[in-house]
mmCIF file of C-alpha atoms in Angstrom:
data_model
loop_
_atom_site.group_PDB
_atom_site.id
_atom_site.type_symbol
_atom_site.label_atom_id
_atom_site.label_comp_id
_atom_site.label_asym_id
_atom_site.label_seq_id
_atom_site.Cartn_x
_atom_site.Cartn_y
_atom_site.Cartn_z
ATOM 1 C CA MET A 27 14.059 39.352 46.965
ATOM 2 C CA ALA A 28 13.191 40.530 43.505
ATOM 3 C CA ARG A 29 13.199 44.306 43.658
ATOM 4 C CA SER A 30 10.559 45.959 41.465
ATOM 5 C CA ILE A 31 12.249 49.357 41.768
ATOM 6 C CA SER A 32 16.043 49.364 41.737
ATOM 7 C CA LEU A 33 17.298 52.062 44.060
ATOM 8 C CA ARG A 34 20.766 51.566 42.657
ATOM 9 C CA GLU A 35 19.780 53.063 39.309
ATOM 10 C CA PRO A 36 20.206 56.867 39.509
ATOM 11 C CA ALA A 37 17.237 57.514 37.236
ATOM 12 C CA LEU A 38 14.938 55.547 39.524
ATOM 13 C CA ALA A 39 16.384 56.689 42.848
ATOM 14 C CA SER A 40 14.019 58.220 45.364
ATOM 15 C CA PRO A 41 13.926 62.026 45.461
ATOM 16 C CA LEU A 42 16.151 63.732 47.972
ATOM 17 C CA GLN A 43 13.096 64.718 49.999
ATOM 18 C CA ASN A 44 12.264 61.048 50.518
ATOM 19 C CA VAL A 45 15.779 60.385 51.774
ATOM 20 C CA ARG A 46 15.457 63.280 54.201
ATOM 21 C CA LEU A 47 12.199 61.857 55.502
ATOM 22 C CA LEU A 48 13.831 58.474 55.978
ATOM 23 C CA SER A 49 16.750 60.125 57.730
ATOM 24 C CA LEU A 50 14.376 62.001 60.050
ATOM 25 C CA HIS A 51 12.596 58.749 60.872
ATOM 26 C CA ARG A 52 15.862 56.982 61.611
ATOM 27 C CA PHE A 53 17.119 59.830 63.780
ATOM 28 C CA ILE A 54 14.011 59.888 65.977
ATOM 29 C CA PHE A 55 13.782 56.109 66.160
ATOM 30 C CA ARG A 56 17.476 55.683 66.987
ATOM 31 C CA PHE A 57 17.223 58.319 69.710
ATOM 32 C CA ALA A 58 14.210 56.560 71.271
ATOM 33 C CA PHE A 59 15.755 53.107 71.025
ATOM 34 C CA ALA A 60 19.166 54.202 72.325
ATOM 35 C CA GLY A 61 17.463 55.629 75.391
ATOM 36 C CA ALA A 62 14.868 52.970 76.154
ATOM 37 C CA ASN A 63 15.965 49.536 74.966
ATOM 38 C CA ILE A 64 19.103 48.976 77.069
ATOM 39 C CA PHE A 65 17.368 50.174 80.220
ATOM 40 C CA ALA A 66 14.281 48.060 79.492
ATOM 41 C CA TRP A 67 16.307 44.853 79.710
ATOM 42 C CA ILE A 68 18.018 46.104 82.861
ATOM 43 C CA PHE A 69 14.581 46.713 84.422
ATOM 44 C CA ILE A 70 13.704 43.111 83.550
ATOM 45 C CA PHE A 71 16.970 41.833 85.037
ATOM 46 C CA GLN A 72 16.335 43.746 88.240
ATOM 47 C CA TYR A 73 12.778 42.380 88.426
ATOM 48 C CA PHE A 74 13.990 38.794 88.089
ATOM 49 C CA TYR A 75 16.667 39.480 90.700
ATOM 50 C CA LEU A 76 13.914 40.426 93.151
ATOM 51 C CA VAL A 77 11.673 37.417 92.483
ATOM 52 C CA GLU A 78 14.275 34.695 91.894
ATOM 53 C CA PRO A 79 16.212 32.921 94.687
ATOM 54 C CA SER A 80 19.574 34.245 93.453
ATOM 55 C CA ILE A 81 21.044 36.798 91.080
ATOM 56 C CA GLY A 82 22.328 33.949 88.911
ATOM 57 C CA PHE A 83 18.767 32.747 88.394
ATOM 58 C CA GLY A 84 17.828 36.324 87.529
ATOM 59 C CA LEU A 85 20.509 36.435 84.845
ATOM 60 C CA ALA A 86 19.339 33.081 83.472
ATOM 61 C CA ARG A 87 15.715 34.200 83.269
ATOM 62 C CA THR A 88 16.708 37.432 81.541
ATOM 63 C CA ALA A 89 18.868 35.532 79.053
ATOM 64 C CA LEU A 90 16.060 33.088 78.289
ATOM 65 C CA LEU A 91 13.605 35.945 77.730
ATOM 66 C CA TYR A 92 16.099 37.607 75.372
ATOM 67 C CA ALA A 93 16.512 34.261 73.593
ATOM 68 C CA LEU A 94 12.722 34.009 73.245
ATOM 69 C CA SER A 95 12.668 37.386 71.513
ATOM 70 C CA HIS A 96 15.195 36.235 68.934
ATOM 71 C CA THR A 97 13.482 32.871 68.539
ATOM 72 C CA VAL A 98 10.377 34.787 67.478
ATOM 73 C CA THR A 99 12.521 36.814 65.060
ATOM 74 C CA ALA A 100 14.017 33.686 63.496
ATOM 75 C CA LEU A 101 10.659 31.958 63.098
ATOM 76 C CA ALA A 102 8.762 35.023 61.870
ATOM 77 C CA THR A 103 11.323 36.389 59.390
ATOM 78 C CA PRO A 104 10.179 34.303 56.355
ATOM 79 C CA TYR A 105 6.555 35.313 56.989
ATOM 80 C CA ALA A 106 7.530 38.960 57.432
ATOM 81 C CA ALA A 107 9.562 38.934 54.212
ATOM 82 C CA ARG A 108 6.557 37.677 52.254
ATOM 83 C CA LEU A 109 4.465 40.559 53.583
ATOM 84 C CA LEU A 110 6.692 43.000 51.696
ATOM 85 C CA VAL A 111 4.716 42.269 48.544
ATOM 86 C CA SER A 112 2.044 44.554 50.026
ATOM 87 C CA GLY A 113 4.565 47.385 50.448
ATOM 88 C CA THR A 114 7.535 48.037 52.674
ATOM 89 C CA ARG A 115 6.077 51.205 54.180
ATOM 90 C CA ARG A 116 3.081 49.628 55.892
ATOM 91 C CA VAL A 117 5.165 46.688 57.130
ATOM 92 C CA CYS A 118 7.735 49.068 58.580
ATOM 93 C CA ILE A 119 5.040 51.173 60.268
ATOM 94 C CA ALA A 120 3.485 48.001 61.690
ATOM 95 C CA ALA A 121 6.881 47.066 63.131
ATOM 96 C CA ILE A 122 7.216 50.475 64.778
ATOM 97 C CA VAL A 123 3.720 50.246 66.284
ATOM 98 C CA ILE A 124 4.483 46.772 67.661
ATOM 99 C CA ALA A 125 7.772 47.991 69.175
ATOM 100 C CA ALA A 126 6.090 50.997 70.804
ATOM 101 C CA THR A 127 3.249 48.821 72.122
ATOM 102 C CA SER A 128 5.794 46.420 73.615
ATOM 103 C CA PHE A 129 7.383 49.207 75.646
ATOM 104 C CA VAL A 130 3.955 50.389 76.800
ATOM 105 C CA VAL A 131 3.122 46.835 77.921
ATOM 106 C CA LEU A 132 6.407 46.662 79.820
ATOM 107 C CA GLY A 133 5.724 49.986 81.524
ATOM 108 C CA ALA A 134 2.171 48.986 82.402
ATOM 109 C CA SER A 135 3.394 45.721 83.925
ATOM 110 C CA PHE A 136 5.852 47.559 86.189
ATOM 111 C CA ALA A 137 3.057 49.964 87.127
ATOM 112 C CA GLY A 138 1.033 46.989 88.360
ATOM 113 C CA PHE A 139 -1.682 47.489 85.760
ATOM 114 C CA TRP A 140 -2.414 43.742 85.524
ATOM 115 C CA GLY A 141 -1.317 42.786 89.003
ATOM 116 C CA ALA A 142 1.849 41.054 90.157
ATOM 117 C CA SER A 143 0.637 37.619 89.092
ATOM 118 C CA TYR A 144 0.590 38.691 85.425
ATOM 119 C CA THR A 145 3.941 40.490 85.348
ATOM 120 C CA ALA A 146 5.793 37.472 83.941
ATOM 121 C CA ALA A 147 3.195 37.178 81.159
ATOM 122 C CA ALA A 148 3.605 40.888 80.350
ATOM 123 C CA LEU A 149 7.380 40.487 80.141
ATOM 124 C CA THR A 150 6.834 37.621 77.721
ATOM 125 C CA VAL A 151 4.569 39.828 75.602
ATOM 126 C CA PHE A 152 7.299 42.485 75.582
ATOM 127 C CA SER A 153 9.886 39.946 74.443
ATOM 128 C CA VAL A 154 7.650 38.510 71.731
ATOM 129 C CA GLY A 155 6.729 42.009 70.570
ATOM 130 C CA LEU A 156 10.376 43.013 70.124
ATOM 131 C CA GLY A 157 10.954 39.784 68.215
ATOM 132 C CA LEU A 158 8.086 40.579 65.857
ATOM 133 C CA TYR A 159 9.294 44.167 65.442
ATOM 134 C CA ARG A 160 12.750 42.924 64.510
ATOM 135 C CA SER A 161 11.380 40.542 61.891
ATOM 136 C CA LEU A 162 9.102 43.187 60.344
ATOM 137 C CA TYR A 163 11.416 46.192 60.350
ATOM 138 C CA TRP A 164 12.807 46.089 56.811
ATOM 139 C CA ILE A 165 13.746 49.551 55.653
ATOM 140 C CA PRO A 166 15.841 50.389 52.549
ATOM 141 C CA TYR A 167 17.401 53.367 54.322
ATOM 142 C CA GLU A 168 21.046 52.632 53.589
ATOM 143 C CA LEU A 169 20.322 51.780 49.960
ATOM 144 C CA GLU A 170 18.353 54.989 49.571
ATOM 145 C CA VAL A 171 21.318 56.905 50.942
ATOM 146 C CA GLU A 172 23.680 55.027 48.653
ATOM 147 C CA ALA A 173 21.549 55.924 45.643
ATOM 148 C CA THR A 174 21.548 59.660 46.421
ATOM 149 C CA HIS A 175 24.731 60.017 48.510
ATOM 150 C CA ARG A 176 22.720 62.190 50.897
ATOM 151 C CA GLY A 177 20.793 61.812 54.123
ATOM 152 C CA ARG A 178 23.271 60.274 56.567
ATOM 153 C CA VAL A 179 23.237 61.575 60.113
ATOM 154 C CA GLY A 180 26.231 63.865 60.611
ATOM 155 C CA VAL A 181 28.482 64.245 63.617
ATOM 156 C CA LEU A 182 26.079 66.675 65.307
ATOM 157 C CA GLY A 183 23.213 64.217 64.898
ATOM 158 C CA GLU A 184 25.329 61.385 66.296
ATOM 159 C CA LEU A 185 26.231 63.525 69.303
ATOM 160 C CA VAL A 186 22.550 64.259 69.966
ATOM 161 C CA ILE A 187 21.719 60.553 69.787
ATOM 162 C CA ALA A 188 24.635 59.864 72.139
ATOM 163 C CA LEU A 189 22.865 61.998 74.755
ATOM 164 C CA ALA A 190 19.927 59.554 74.862
ATOM 165 C CA PRO A 191 21.378 57.193 77.535
ATOM 166 C CA LEU A 192 22.306 60.155 79.752
ATOM 167 C CA LEU A 193 18.822 61.648 79.456
ATOM 168 C CA ALA A 194 17.277 58.216 80.061
ATOM 169 C CA GLY A 195 19.318 57.764 83.238
ATOM 170 C CA LEU A 196 18.330 61.220 84.470
ATOM 171 C CA ILE A 197 14.660 60.498 83.838
ATOM 172 C CA ILE A 198 14.857 57.272 85.838
ATOM 173 C CA VAL A 199 16.628 58.745 88.865
ATOM 174 C CA THR A 200 14.633 61.989 89.013
ATOM 175 C CA ALA A 201 11.121 60.823 88.134
ATOM 176 C CA SER A 202 8.957 59.670 91.027
ATOM 177 C CA LEU A 203 7.473 56.910 88.873
ATOM 178 C CA GLY A 204 10.854 55.282 88.194
ATOM 179 C CA PRO A 205 11.104 53.544 84.808
ATOM 180 C CA LEU A 206 7.567 54.354 83.634
ATOM 181 C CA PRO A 207 8.206 57.830 82.117
ATOM 182 C CA LEU A 208 11.201 56.498 80.170
ATOM 183 C CA LEU A 209 9.320 53.527 78.725
ATOM 184 C CA TYR A 210 6.262 55.596 77.800
ATOM 185 C CA ALA A 211 8.347 58.441 76.368
ATOM 186 C CA GLY A 212 10.376 55.964 74.321
ATOM 187 C CA ALA A 213 7.172 54.447 72.947
ATOM 188 C CA ALA A 214 5.806 57.896 72.087
ATOM 189 C CA LEU A 215 8.973 58.861 70.207
ATOM 190 C CA MET A 216 8.895 55.589 68.288
ATOM 191 C CA LEU A 217 5.345 56.318 67.158
ATOM 192 C CA LEU A 218 6.391 59.863 66.265
ATOM 193 C CA SER A 219 9.181 58.452 64.089
ATOM 194 C CA ALA A 220 6.570 56.695 61.946
ATOM 195 C CA LEU A 221 5.000 59.984 60.799
ATOM 196 C CA PRO A 222 7.688 60.801 58.174
ATOM 197 C CA LEU A 223 7.144 57.359 56.645
ATOM 198 C CA LEU A 224 3.527 58.234 55.849
ATOM 199 C CA TYR A 225 4.751 60.685 53.202
ATOM 200 C CA LEU A 226 7.010 58.203 51.420
ATOM 201 C CA PRO A 227 6.115 56.196 48.319
ATOM 202 C CA ASP A 228 5.756 52.470 48.819
ATOM 203 C CA ILE A 229 8.318 49.968 47.554
ATOM 204 C CA TYR A 230 7.073 46.477 46.717
ATOM 205 C CA GLU A 231 9.143 43.350 47.135
ATOM 206 C CA LYS A 232 8.588 39.760 46.117
ATOM 207 C CA PHE A 233 10.097 37.132 48.376
ATOM 208 C CA SER A 234 10.447 34.024 46.221
ATOM 209 C CA TRP A 235 11.102 31.422 48.929
ATOM 210 C CA GLY A 236 8.427 29.591 50.883
ATOM 211 C CA TYR A 237 8.585 29.181 54.652
ATOM 212 C CA ARG A 238 10.124 25.701 54.730
ATOM 213 C CA GLU A 239 12.237 26.516 51.698
ATOM 214 C CA THR A 240 13.808 29.441 53.560
ATOM 215 C CA PHE A 241 15.004 27.207 56.378
ATOM 216 C CA GLY A 242 16.114 24.648 53.791
ATOM 217 C CA HIS A 243 18.376 27.293 52.285
ATOM 218 C CA PHE A 244 19.511 28.223 55.793
ATOM 219 C CA VAL A 245 21.014 24.760 56.344
ATOM 220 C CA ALA A 246 22.116 24.213 52.728
ATOM 221 C CA PRO A 247 25.883 23.632 52.287
ATOM 222 C CA GLU A 248 26.185 26.346 49.629
ATOM 223 C CA ASN A 249 24.995 28.972 52.124
ATOM 224 C CA ARG A 250 27.194 27.757 54.967
ATOM 225 C CA ALA A 251 29.624 30.680 54.788
ATOM 226 C CA VAL A 252 26.858 33.320 54.884
ATOM 227 C CA VAL A 253 25.038 31.591 57.720
ATOM 228 C CA ARG A 254 28.201 30.953 59.747
ATOM 229 C CA HIS A 255 29.174 34.614 59.488
ATOM 230 C CA ALA A 256 25.697 35.702 60.620
ATOM 231 C CA VAL A 257 25.641 33.271 63.556
ATOM 232 C CA LEU A 258 29.055 34.454 64.764
ATOM 233 C CA ASP A 259 27.957 38.064 64.348
ATOM 234 C CA GLY A 260 24.855 37.260 66.376
ATOM 235 C CA MET A 261 26.881 35.757 69.211
ATOM 236 C CA ALA A 262 29.173 38.781 69.363
ATOM 237 C CA GLY A 263 26.145 41.049 69.096
ATOM 238 C CA ALA A 264 24.373 39.413 72.034
ATOM 239 C CA GLY A 265 27.474 39.912 74.162
ATOM 240 C CA LEU A 266 27.604 43.587 73.231
ATOM 241 C CA LEU A 267 23.903 44.431 73.118
ATOM 242 C CA HIS A 268 22.619 42.417 76.052
ATOM 243 C CA PHE A 269 25.181 40.995 78.471
ATOM 244 C CA TRP A 270 27.680 43.857 78.544
ATOM 245 C CA PRO A 271 25.052 46.450 79.606
ATOM 246 C CA LEU A 272 23.962 44.087 82.404
ATOM 247 C CA ALA A 273 27.558 43.685 83.559
ATOM 248 C CA LEU A 274 28.087 47.435 83.300
ATOM 249 C CA PHE A 275 25.001 48.009 85.442
ATOM 250 C CA LEU A 276 26.525 45.801 88.150
ATOM 251 C CA ILE A 277 29.895 47.546 87.830
ATOM 252 C CA THR A 278 28.231 50.908 88.487
ATOM 253 C CA GLY A 279 26.666 49.575 91.691
ATOM 254 C CA TRP A 280 23.156 49.236 90.221
ATOM 255 C CA SER A 281 23.124 52.927 89.310
ATOM 256 C CA TYR A 282 20.920 53.893 86.360
ATOM 257 C CA GLY A 283 22.271 57.421 86.382
ATOM 258 C CA MET A 284 25.906 56.331 86.307
ATOM 259 C CA LEU A 285 25.140 53.827 83.540
ATOM 260 C CA GLY A 286 23.660 56.588 81.406
ATOM 261 C CA VAL A 287 26.669 58.830 82.070
ATOM 262 C CA ILE A 288 29.129 56.087 81.109
ATOM 263 C CA LEU A 289 27.311 55.227 77.871
ATOM 264 C CA THR A 290 27.033 58.859 76.793
ATOM 265 C CA ILE A 291 30.674 59.652 77.598
ATOM 266 C CA THR A 292 31.758 56.536 75.718
ATOM 267 C CA PHE A 293 29.676 57.472 72.688
ATOM 268 C CA PHE A 294 31.052 61.035 72.706
ATOM 269 C CA ILE A 295 34.644 59.811 72.845
ATOM 270 C CA SER A 296 33.961 57.296 70.096
ATOM 271 C CA ILE A 297 32.277 59.800 67.787
ATOM 272 C CA LEU A 298 35.045 62.376 68.168
ATOM 273 C CA GLY A 299 37.957 59.932 68.139
ATOM 274 C CA ARG A 300 37.094 57.072 65.796
ATOM 275 C CA SER A 301 37.959 58.948 62.607
ATOM 276 C CA PHE A 302 41.402 59.907 63.929
ATOM 277 C CA VAL A 303 42.156 56.375 65.166
ATOM 278 C CA ARG A 304 41.074 54.695 61.937
ATOM 279 C CA LYS A 305 42.952 57.162 59.759
ATOM 280 C CA SER A 306 46.081 56.620 61.863
ATOM 281 C CA ILE A 307 45.791 52.853 61.470
ATOM 282 C CA ARG A 308 45.363 53.218 57.709
ATOM 283 C CA ARG A 309 48.279 55.622 57.342
ATOM 284 C CA SER A 310 50.497 53.168 59.180
ATOM 285 C CA GLY A 311 49.415 50.359 56.851
ATOM 286 C CA LEU A 312 48.350 48.204 59.805
ATOM 287 C CA HIS A 313 44.745 47.947 58.583
ATOM 288 C CA THR A 314 45.792 45.001 56.413
ATOM 289 C CA SER A 315 47.325 43.098 59.322
ATOM 290 C CA ASN A 316 45.271 40.023 60.227
ATOM 291 C CA LEU A 317 46.999 39.861 63.599
ATOM 292 C CA LEU A 318 45.923 43.423 64.420
ATOM 293 C CA LYS A 319 42.340 42.686 63.348
ATOM 294 C CA VAL A 320 42.193 39.702 65.674
ATOM 295 C CA LEU A 321 43.720 41.715 68.521
ATOM 296 C CA PHE A 322 41.183 44.499 68.057
ATOM 297 C CA ALA A 323 38.418 41.888 68.021
ATOM 298 C CA VAL A 324 39.530 39.930 71.086
ATOM 299 C CA THR A 325 41.156 42.410 73.471
ATOM 300 C CA PRO A 326 38.013 44.495 74.195
ATOM 301 C CA TRP A 327 36.291 41.359 75.464
ATOM 302 C CA ALA A 328 39.300 40.413 77.569
ATOM 303 C CA PHE A 329 39.282 43.896 79.095
ATOM 304 C CA ARG A 330 35.520 43.670 79.712
ATOM 305 C CA ALA A 331 36.077 40.459 81.658
ATOM 306 C CA LEU A 332 38.651 42.237 83.852
ATOM 307 C CA VAL A 333 37.226 45.733 84.267
ATOM 308 C CA GLY A 334 35.692 46.586 87.617
ATOM 309 C CA THR A 335 35.294 50.372 87.691
ATOM 310 C CA PRO A 336 33.178 52.891 85.728
ATOM 311 C CA LEU A 337 36.348 54.613 84.433
ATOM 312 C CA GLY A 338 37.684 51.292 83.192
ATOM 313 C CA ALA A 339 34.379 50.633 81.439
ATOM 314 C CA VAL A 340 34.587 53.981 79.622
ATOM 315 C CA LEU A 341 38.134 53.236 78.469
ATOM 316 C CA VAL A 342 37.256 49.728 77.297
ATOM 317 C CA ASP A 343 34.182 50.760 75.321
ATOM 318 C CA SER A 344 35.959 53.768 73.801
ATOM 319 C CA TYR A 345 38.787 51.474 72.726
ATOM 320 C CA PHE A 346 36.293 49.029 71.218
ATOM 321 C CA HIS A 347 34.268 51.568 69.231
ATOM 322 C CA THR A 348 37.258 53.515 67.901
ATOM 323 C CA THR A 349 39.142 50.416 66.722
ATOM 324 C CA ALA A 350 36.214 48.398 65.364
ATOM 325 C CA PRO A 351 36.767 47.879 61.619
ATOM 326 C CA ARG A 352 33.171 48.581 60.603
ATOM 327 C CA ARG A 353 30.515 50.577 62.418
ATOM 328 C CA TYR A 354 27.409 52.398 61.185
ATOM 329 C CA GLY A 355 27.073 54.397 64.382
ATOM 330 C CA VAL A 356 28.203 54.186 67.957
ATOM 331 C CA ASP A 357 24.767 53.098 69.156
ATOM 332 C CA PRO A 358 24.825 49.451 68.008
ATOM 333 C CA GLN A 359 21.331 48.945 69.436
ATOM 334 C CA ALA A 360 19.985 50.801 66.415
ATOM 335 C CA PHE A 361 21.784 48.595 63.914
ATOM 336 C CA GLU A 362 21.179 45.105 65.274
ATOM 337 C CA GLN A 363 19.539 43.800 62.101
ATOM 338 C CA ALA A 364 21.037 42.812 58.771
ATOM 339 C CA ALA A 365 18.255 44.569 56.874
ATOM 340 C CA ASP A 366 18.801 47.676 58.963
ATOM 341 C CA ALA A 367 22.494 47.768 58.126
ATOM 342 C CA GLY A 368 22.182 48.289 54.403
ATOM 343 C CA SER A 369 22.084 44.719 53.065
ATOM 344 C CA TYR A 370 18.387 44.850 52.186
ATOM 345 C CA VAL A 371 18.733 43.474 48.660
ATOM 346 C CA ASP A 372 17.703 39.824 48.310
ATOM 347 C CA GLU A 373 16.545 36.591 49.951
ATOM 348 C CA TYR A 374 19.926 36.135 51.567
ATOM 349 C CA THR A 375 19.143 39.030 53.875
ATOM 350 C CA ALA A 376 16.508 36.771 55.447
ATOM 351 C CA LEU A 377 19.176 34.121 55.995
ATOM 352 C CA LYS A 378 21.368 36.720 57.682
ATOM 353 C CA GLU A 379 18.504 37.819 59.941
ATOM 354 C CA ILE A 380 17.833 34.219 60.985
ATOM 355 C CA GLY A 381 21.559 33.599 61.485
ATOM 356 C CA LEU A 382 21.896 36.660 63.718
ATOM 357 C CA ALA A 383 18.977 35.442 65.812
ATOM 358 C CA VAL A 384 20.392 31.916 66.083
ATOM 359 C CA GLY A 385 23.776 33.269 67.216
ATOM 360 C CA ARG A 386 22.165 35.357 69.940
ATOM 361 C CA ILE A 387 20.061 32.398 71.069
ATOM 362 C CA LEU A 388 23.195 30.252 71.337
ATOM 363 C CA LEU A 389 25.011 32.763 73.524
ATOM 364 C CA CYS A 390 21.919 33.142 75.725
ATOM 365 C CA LEU A 391 21.784 29.375 76.223
ATOM 366 C CA ILE A 392 25.479 29.348 77.138
ATOM 367 C CA ALA A 393 24.870 32.174 79.610
ATOM 368 C CA THR A 394 21.893 30.363 81.125
ATOM 369 C CA ILE A 395 23.869 27.155 81.701
ATOM 370 C CA ALA A 396 26.804 29.143 83.104
ATOM 371 C CA ALA A 397 24.520 31.084 85.461
ATOM 372 C CA PHE A 398 23.278 27.814 86.952
ATOM 373 C CA LEU A 399 26.697 26.170 87.256
ATOM 374 C CA VAL A 400 29.116 28.920 88.292
ATOM 375 C CA SER A 401 29.159 32.252 90.086
ATOM 376 C CA LEU A 402 27.799 35.389 88.415
ATOM 377 C CA PRO A 403 31.247 36.906 87.636
ATOM 378 C CA ALA A 404 32.375 33.585 86.169
ATOM 379 C CA ALA A 405 29.217 33.398 84.057
ATOM 380 C CA PHE A 406 29.928 36.824 82.574
ATOM 381 C CA ILE A 407 33.539 35.824 81.900
ATOM 382 C CA ILE A 408 32.336 32.724 80.026
ATOM 383 C CA VAL A 409 29.923 34.834 77.976
ATOM 384 C CA PHE A 410 32.623 37.382 77.098
ATOM 385 C CA PHE A 411 35.055 34.576 76.237
ATOM 386 C CA CYS A 412 32.525 33.119 73.765
ATOM 387 C CA ALA A 413 31.896 36.590 72.307
ATOM 388 C CA ALA A 414 35.666 37.050 71.923
ATOM 389 C CA LEU A 415 35.961 33.763 70.035
ATOM 390 C CA ALA A 416 33.108 34.758 67.743
ATOM 391 C CA SER A 417 34.669 38.177 67.126
ATOM 392 C CA ALA A 418 38.058 36.611 66.362
ATOM 393 C CA ALA A 419 36.455 34.206 63.883
ATOM 394 C CA LEU A 420 34.682 37.127 62.203
ATOM 395 C CA ALA A 421 37.948 39.075 61.960
ATOM 396 C CA LEU A 422 39.669 36.112 60.312
ATOM 397 C CA ALA A 423 36.749 35.548 57.949
ATOM 398 C CA GLN A 424 37.000 39.155 56.700
ATOM 399 C CA ARG A 425 40.549 38.702 55.457
#
């Protein structure tokens, strides 16, 4: 993308107040998403479990719906990128509105607003809506922060965000309406997060590739390394963002409250311990060891395939987050997009977004086939094995 205003030039950087507004938006949005998104997909999984002949079929349907969401993202990304010529602010606000509406639709479907016969259609709308949100949500937050060296969420802010899963679990188990208050509250907070964006100046982008041209570049040999990295990252991301929470839900005995407790405890441990662990690895000089990088990439997935207790899940996730070589926060749900992770600079970001979506689609297809052919535990083991291979390949590629 050809940037009309370079945020990397100090003289043209956004004022500090703008960065604070962006930071406020990100804080509210991350809190809402960390509390609502994981549980939303678990609600869907539980619904399919009730209507399908077996839990394996339920997992397959959930995986296919998740794949649909990322198919929409992959197909819509070139269109969304071209919309940035009208201003990033309005596109970002549109993405937030679509995301919030998707959660409202999901809540209304579980409330029986359209009747049981239309629930599947409502779930499809939710999936498509999240796919559109993901393709439209292009925000130069990390580049703004880089230009001013201010505005990042501190440890206290991270700890507050880490409380979101715990609060979400408490809402579900204490509210008489079940998942509805959580989904509606999450949607309301997402809309609230858009208010700070209204006071920001617009940034205009020009996306120089056409729709077909974008996919031509996606399969071009010269972009193979970028695309391969994104696809592998997408596969590992789907294992972490989608299938691991489902497995964790089963490990806790289908307990929403226990799931929220485990996620919050894990995030707290990770926030307080990751700096110490990473500094220790650097002081020992082991951060340059390719063998150690591969071990840190693979062993968490091996442990996830073996863990069977809530305590074991806490230890595994804490180990993963504190040893991961690169993390923007301990709530990976909030950083599942390339544009959202600070690489919002050119057309190649669109290729990364499409690659991430393709990787997640691939793992969902593998999970679907496995769910039909083998038992549920074996299907999860196959998924985690594929995620481990993708993570190992990423670790080797970052040498």
